[in-house]
CSV table of N, CA, C and O in Angstrom, one decimal:
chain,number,residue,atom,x,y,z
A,1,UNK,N,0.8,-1.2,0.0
A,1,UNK,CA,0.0,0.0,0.0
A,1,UNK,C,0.9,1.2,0.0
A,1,UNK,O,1.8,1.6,0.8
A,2,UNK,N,0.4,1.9,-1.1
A,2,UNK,CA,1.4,3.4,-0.8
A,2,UNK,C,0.3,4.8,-0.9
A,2,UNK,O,-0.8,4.8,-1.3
A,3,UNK,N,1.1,5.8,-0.2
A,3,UNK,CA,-0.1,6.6,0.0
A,3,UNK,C,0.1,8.0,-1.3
A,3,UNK,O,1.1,8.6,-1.6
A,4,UNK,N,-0.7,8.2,-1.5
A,4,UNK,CA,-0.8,9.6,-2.4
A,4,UNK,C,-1.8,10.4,-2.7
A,4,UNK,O,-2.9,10.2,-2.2
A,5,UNK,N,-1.6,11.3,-3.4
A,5,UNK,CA,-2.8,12.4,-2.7
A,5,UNK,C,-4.1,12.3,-3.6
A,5,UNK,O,-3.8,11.7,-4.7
A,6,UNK,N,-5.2,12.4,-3.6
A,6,UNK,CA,-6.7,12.0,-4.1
A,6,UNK,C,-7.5,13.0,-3.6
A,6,UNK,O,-7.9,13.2,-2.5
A,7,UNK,N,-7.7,13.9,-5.0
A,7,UNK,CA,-8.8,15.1,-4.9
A,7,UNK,C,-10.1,14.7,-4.9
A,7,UNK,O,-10.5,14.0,-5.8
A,8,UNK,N,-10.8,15.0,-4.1
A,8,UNK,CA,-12.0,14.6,-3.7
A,8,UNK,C,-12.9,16.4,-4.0
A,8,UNK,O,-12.8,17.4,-3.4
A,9,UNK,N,-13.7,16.1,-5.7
A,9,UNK,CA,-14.9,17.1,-5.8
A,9,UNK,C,-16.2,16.9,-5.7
A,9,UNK,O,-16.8,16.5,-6.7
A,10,UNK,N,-16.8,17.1,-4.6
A,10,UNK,CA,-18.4,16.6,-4.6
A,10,UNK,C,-18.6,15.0,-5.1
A,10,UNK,O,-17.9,14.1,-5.5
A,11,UNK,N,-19.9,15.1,-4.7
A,11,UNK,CA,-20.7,16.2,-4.1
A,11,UNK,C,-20.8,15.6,-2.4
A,11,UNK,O,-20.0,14.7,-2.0
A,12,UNK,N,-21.8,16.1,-1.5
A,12,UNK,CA,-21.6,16.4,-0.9
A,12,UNK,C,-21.8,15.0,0.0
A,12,UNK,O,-21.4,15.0,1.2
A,13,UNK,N,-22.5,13.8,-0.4
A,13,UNK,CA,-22.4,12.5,0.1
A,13,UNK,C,-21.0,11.7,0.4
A,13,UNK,O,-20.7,11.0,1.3
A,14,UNK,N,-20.3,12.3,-0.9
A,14,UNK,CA,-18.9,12.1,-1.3
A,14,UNK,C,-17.8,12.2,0.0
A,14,UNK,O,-17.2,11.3,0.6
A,15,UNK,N,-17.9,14.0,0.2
A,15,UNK,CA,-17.3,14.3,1.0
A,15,UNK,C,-17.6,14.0,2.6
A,15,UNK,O,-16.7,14.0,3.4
A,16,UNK,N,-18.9,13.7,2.9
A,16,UNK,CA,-19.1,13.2,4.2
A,16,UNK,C,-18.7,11.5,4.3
A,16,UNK,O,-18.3,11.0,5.4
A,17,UNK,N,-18.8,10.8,3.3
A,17,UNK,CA,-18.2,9.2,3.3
A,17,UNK,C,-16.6,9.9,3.6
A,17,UNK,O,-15.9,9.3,4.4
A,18,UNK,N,-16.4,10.5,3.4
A,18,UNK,CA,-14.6,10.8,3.0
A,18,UNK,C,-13.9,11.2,4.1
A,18,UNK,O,-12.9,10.9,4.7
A,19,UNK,N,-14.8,12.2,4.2
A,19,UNK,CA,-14.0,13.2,6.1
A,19,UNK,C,-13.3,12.1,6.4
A,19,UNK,O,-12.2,12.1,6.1
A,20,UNK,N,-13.9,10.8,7.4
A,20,UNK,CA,-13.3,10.2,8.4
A,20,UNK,C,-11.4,9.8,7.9
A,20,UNK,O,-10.4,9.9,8.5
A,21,UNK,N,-11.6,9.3,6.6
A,21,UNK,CA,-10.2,8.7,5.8
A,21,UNK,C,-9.5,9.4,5.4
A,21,UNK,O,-8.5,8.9,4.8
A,22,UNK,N,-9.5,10.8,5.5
A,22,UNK,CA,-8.7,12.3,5.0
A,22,UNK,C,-7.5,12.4,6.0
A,22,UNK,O,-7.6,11.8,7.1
A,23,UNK,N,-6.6,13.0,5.9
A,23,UNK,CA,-5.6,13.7,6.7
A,23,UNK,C,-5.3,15.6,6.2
A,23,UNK,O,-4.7,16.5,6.8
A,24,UNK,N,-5.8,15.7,5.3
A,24,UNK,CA,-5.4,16.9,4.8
A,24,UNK,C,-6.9,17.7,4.0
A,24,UNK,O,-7.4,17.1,3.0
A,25,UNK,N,-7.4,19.1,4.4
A,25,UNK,CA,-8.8,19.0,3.5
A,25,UNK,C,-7.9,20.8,3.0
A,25,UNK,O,-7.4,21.7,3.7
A,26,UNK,N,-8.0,20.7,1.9
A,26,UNK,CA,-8.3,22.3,1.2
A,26,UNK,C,-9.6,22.8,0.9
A,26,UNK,O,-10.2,22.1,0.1
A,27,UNK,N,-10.0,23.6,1.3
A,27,UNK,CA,-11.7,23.7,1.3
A,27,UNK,C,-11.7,25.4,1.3
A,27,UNK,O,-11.5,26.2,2.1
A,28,UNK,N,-12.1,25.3,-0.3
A,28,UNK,CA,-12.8,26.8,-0.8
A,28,UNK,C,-14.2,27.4,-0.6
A,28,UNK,O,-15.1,26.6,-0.8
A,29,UNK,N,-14.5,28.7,-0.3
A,29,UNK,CA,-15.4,29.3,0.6
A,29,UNK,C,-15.5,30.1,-0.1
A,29,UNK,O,-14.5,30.7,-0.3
A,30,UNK,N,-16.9,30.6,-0.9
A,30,UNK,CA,-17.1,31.7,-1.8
A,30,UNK,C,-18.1,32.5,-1.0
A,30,UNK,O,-19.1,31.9,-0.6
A,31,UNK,N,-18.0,33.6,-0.7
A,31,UNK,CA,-19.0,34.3,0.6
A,31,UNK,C,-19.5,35.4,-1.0
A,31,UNK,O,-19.0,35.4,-2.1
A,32,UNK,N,-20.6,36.2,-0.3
A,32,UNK,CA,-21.1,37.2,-0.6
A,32,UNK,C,-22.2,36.6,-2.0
A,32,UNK,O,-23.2,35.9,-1.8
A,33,UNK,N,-21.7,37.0,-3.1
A,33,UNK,CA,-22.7,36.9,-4.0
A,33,UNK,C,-22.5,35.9,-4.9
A,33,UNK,O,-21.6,35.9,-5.7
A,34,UNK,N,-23.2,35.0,-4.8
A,34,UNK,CA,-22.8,33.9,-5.8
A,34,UNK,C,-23.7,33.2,-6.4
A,34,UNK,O,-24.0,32.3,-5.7
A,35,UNK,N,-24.3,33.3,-7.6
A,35,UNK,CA,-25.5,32.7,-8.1
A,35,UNK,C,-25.5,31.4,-7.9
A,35,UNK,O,-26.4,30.7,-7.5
A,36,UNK,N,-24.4,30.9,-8.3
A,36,UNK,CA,-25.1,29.7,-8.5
A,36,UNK,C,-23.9,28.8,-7.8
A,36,UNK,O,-22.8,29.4,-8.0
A,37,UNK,N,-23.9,27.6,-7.2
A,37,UNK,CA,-22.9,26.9,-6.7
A,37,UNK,C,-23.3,25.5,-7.1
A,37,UNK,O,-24.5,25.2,-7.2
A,38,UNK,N,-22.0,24.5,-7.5
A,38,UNK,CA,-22.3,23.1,-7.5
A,38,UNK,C,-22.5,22.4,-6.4
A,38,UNK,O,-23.2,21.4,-6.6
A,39,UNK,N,-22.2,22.4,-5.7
A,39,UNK,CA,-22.2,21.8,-4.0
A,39,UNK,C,-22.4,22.9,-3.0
A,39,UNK,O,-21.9,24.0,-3.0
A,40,UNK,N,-23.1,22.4,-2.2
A,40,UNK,CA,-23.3,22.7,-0.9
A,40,UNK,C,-23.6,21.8,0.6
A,40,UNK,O,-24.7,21.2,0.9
A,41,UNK,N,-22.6,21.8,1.4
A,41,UNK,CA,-22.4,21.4,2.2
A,41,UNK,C,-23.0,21.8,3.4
A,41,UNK,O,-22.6,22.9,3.9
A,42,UNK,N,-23.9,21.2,3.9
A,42,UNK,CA,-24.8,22.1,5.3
A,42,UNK,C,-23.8,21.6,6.2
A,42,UNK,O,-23.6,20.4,6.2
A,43,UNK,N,-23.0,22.5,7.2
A,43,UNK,CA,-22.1,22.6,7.9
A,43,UNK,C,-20.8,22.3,8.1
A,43,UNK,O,-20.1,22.2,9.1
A,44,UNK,N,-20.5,22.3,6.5
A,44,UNK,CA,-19.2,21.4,6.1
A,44,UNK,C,-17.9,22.3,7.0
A,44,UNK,O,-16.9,21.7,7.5
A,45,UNK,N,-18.2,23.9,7.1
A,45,UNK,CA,-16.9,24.3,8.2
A,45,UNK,C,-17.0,24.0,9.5
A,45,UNK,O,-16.0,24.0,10.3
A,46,UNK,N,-18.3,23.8,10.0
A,46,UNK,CA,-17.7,23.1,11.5
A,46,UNK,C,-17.4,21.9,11.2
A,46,UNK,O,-16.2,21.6,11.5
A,47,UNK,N,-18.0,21.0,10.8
A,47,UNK,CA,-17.6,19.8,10.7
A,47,UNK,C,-15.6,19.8,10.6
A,47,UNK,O,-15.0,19.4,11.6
A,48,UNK,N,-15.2,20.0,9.8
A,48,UNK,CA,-13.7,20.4,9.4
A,48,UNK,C,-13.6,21.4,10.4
A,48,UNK,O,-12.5,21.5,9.8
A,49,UNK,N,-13.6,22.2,11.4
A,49,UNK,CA,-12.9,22.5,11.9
A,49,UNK,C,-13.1,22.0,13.4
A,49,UNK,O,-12.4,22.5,14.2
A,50,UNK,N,-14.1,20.9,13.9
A,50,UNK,CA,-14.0,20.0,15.0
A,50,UNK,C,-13.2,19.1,14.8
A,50,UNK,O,-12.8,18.6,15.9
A,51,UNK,N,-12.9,18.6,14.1
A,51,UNK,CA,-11.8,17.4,13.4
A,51,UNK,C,-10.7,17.6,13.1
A,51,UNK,O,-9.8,16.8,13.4
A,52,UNK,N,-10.4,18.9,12.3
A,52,UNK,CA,-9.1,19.3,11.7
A,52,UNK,C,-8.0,20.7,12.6
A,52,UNK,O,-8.4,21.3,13.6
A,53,UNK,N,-7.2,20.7,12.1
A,53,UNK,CA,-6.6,22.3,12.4
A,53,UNK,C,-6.1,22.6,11.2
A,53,UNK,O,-5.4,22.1,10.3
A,54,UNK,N,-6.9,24.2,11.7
A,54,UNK,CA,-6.7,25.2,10.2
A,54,UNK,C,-5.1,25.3,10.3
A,54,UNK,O,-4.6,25.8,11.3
A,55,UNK,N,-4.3,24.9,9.2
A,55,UNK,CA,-2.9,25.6,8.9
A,55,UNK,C,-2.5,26.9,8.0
A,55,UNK,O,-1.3,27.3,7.9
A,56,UNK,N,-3.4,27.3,7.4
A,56,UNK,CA,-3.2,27.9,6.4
A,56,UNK,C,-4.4,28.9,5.6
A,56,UNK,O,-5.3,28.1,5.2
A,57,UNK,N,-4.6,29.8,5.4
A,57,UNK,CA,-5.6,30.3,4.6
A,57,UNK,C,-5.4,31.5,3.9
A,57,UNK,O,-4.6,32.3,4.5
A,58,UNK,N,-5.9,31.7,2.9
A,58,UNK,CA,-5.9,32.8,1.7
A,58,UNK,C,-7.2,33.5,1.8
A,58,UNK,O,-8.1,32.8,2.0
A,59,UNK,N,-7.4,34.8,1.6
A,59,UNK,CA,-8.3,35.1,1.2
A,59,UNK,C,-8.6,36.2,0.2
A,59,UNK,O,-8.4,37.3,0.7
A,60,UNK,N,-9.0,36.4,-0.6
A,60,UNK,CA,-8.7,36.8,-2.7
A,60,UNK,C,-10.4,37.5,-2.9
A,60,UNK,O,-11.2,37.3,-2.0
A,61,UNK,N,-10.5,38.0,-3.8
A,61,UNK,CA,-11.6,38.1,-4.6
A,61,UNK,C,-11.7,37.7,-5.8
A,61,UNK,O,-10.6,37.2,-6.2
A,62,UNK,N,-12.7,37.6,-6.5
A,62,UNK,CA,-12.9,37.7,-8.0
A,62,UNK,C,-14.3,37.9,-8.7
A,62,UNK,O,-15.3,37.8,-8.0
A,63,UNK,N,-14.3,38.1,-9.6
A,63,UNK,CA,-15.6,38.5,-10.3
A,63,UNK,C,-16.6,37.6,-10.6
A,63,UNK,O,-16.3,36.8,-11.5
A,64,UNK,N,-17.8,37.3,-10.1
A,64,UNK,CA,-19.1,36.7,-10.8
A,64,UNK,C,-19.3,36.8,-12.1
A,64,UNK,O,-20.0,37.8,-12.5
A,65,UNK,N,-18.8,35.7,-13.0
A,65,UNK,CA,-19.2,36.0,-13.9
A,65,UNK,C,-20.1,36.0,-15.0
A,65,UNK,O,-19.9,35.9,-16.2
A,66,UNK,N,-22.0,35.9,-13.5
A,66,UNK,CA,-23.1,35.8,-14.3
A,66,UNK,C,-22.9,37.2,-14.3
A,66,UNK,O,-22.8,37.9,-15.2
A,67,UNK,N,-23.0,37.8,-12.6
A,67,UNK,CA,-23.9,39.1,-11.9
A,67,UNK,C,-22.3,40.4,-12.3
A,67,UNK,O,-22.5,41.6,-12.2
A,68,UNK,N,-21.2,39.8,-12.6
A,68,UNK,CA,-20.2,41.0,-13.0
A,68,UNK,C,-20.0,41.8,-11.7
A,68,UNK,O,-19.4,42.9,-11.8
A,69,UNK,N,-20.4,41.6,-10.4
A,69,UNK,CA,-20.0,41.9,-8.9
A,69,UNK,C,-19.4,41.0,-8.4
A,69,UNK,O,-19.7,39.8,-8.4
A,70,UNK,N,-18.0,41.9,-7.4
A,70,UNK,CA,-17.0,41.0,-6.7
A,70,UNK,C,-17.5,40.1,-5.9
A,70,UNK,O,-18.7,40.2,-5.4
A,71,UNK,N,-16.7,39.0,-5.6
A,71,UNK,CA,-17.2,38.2,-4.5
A,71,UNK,C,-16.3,37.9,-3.8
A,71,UNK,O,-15.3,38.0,-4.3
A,72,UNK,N,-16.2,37.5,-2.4
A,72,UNK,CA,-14.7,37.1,-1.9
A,72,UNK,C,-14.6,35.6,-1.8
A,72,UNK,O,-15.4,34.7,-2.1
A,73,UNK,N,-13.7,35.7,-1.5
A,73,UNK,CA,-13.1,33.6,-1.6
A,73,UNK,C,-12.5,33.4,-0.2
A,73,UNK,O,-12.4,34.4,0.5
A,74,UNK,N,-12.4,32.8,0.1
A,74,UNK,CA,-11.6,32.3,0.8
A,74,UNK,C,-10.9,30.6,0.9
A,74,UNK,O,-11.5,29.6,1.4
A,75,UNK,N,-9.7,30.4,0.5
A,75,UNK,CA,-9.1,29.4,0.6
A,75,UNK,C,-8.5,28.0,2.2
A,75,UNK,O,-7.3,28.0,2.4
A,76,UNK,N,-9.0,27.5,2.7
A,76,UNK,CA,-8.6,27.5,3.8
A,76,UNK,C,-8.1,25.9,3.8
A,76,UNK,O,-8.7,25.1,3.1
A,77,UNK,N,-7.1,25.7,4.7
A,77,UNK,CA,-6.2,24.3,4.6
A,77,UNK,C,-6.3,24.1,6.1
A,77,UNK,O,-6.1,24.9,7.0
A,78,UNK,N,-6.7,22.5,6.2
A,78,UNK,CA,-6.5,22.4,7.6
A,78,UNK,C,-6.0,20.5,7.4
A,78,UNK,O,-6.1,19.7,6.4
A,79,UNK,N,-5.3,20.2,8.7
A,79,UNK,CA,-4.5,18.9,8.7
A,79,UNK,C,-4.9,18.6,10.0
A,79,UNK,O,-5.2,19.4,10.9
A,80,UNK,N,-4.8,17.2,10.2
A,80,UNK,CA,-5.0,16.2,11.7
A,80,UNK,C,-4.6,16.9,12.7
A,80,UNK,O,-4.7,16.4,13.8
């Protein structure tokens, strides 16, 4: 058995089978205006942050580009 890294995108059954077998989660956070999203996670940051510790985070904007208004992001990394 060897280990290597495995991007886990959606949806959101996916990622709750997954949490327990993870050691490392990068988990993007689009706040403010956002029409439309593929996944949604009902409490996916507590969940990750009772389990994990945050090591790292970014936070950026960028443009909607149905509504052409900023939105912010936020990138956040958390490990065992």
């Amino acid at each position: 058995h060897s280990e290597s890294d495995v991007w886990i995108i959606g949806g959101s059954r996916l990622y709750d089978a997954m949490i327990p077998h993870v050691v490392e989660v990068h988990h993007t956070i689009v706040k403010d205006i956002c029409t439309k999203y593929d996944t949604f996670i009902f409490n996916l940051t507590e969940k990750l942050e009772n389990t994990f510790e945050v090591y790292d985070y970014i936070d950026t904007t960028d443009i909607d580009k149905i509504t052409g208004k900023e939105m912010k992001i936020r990138f956040k990394s958390y490990k065992l």
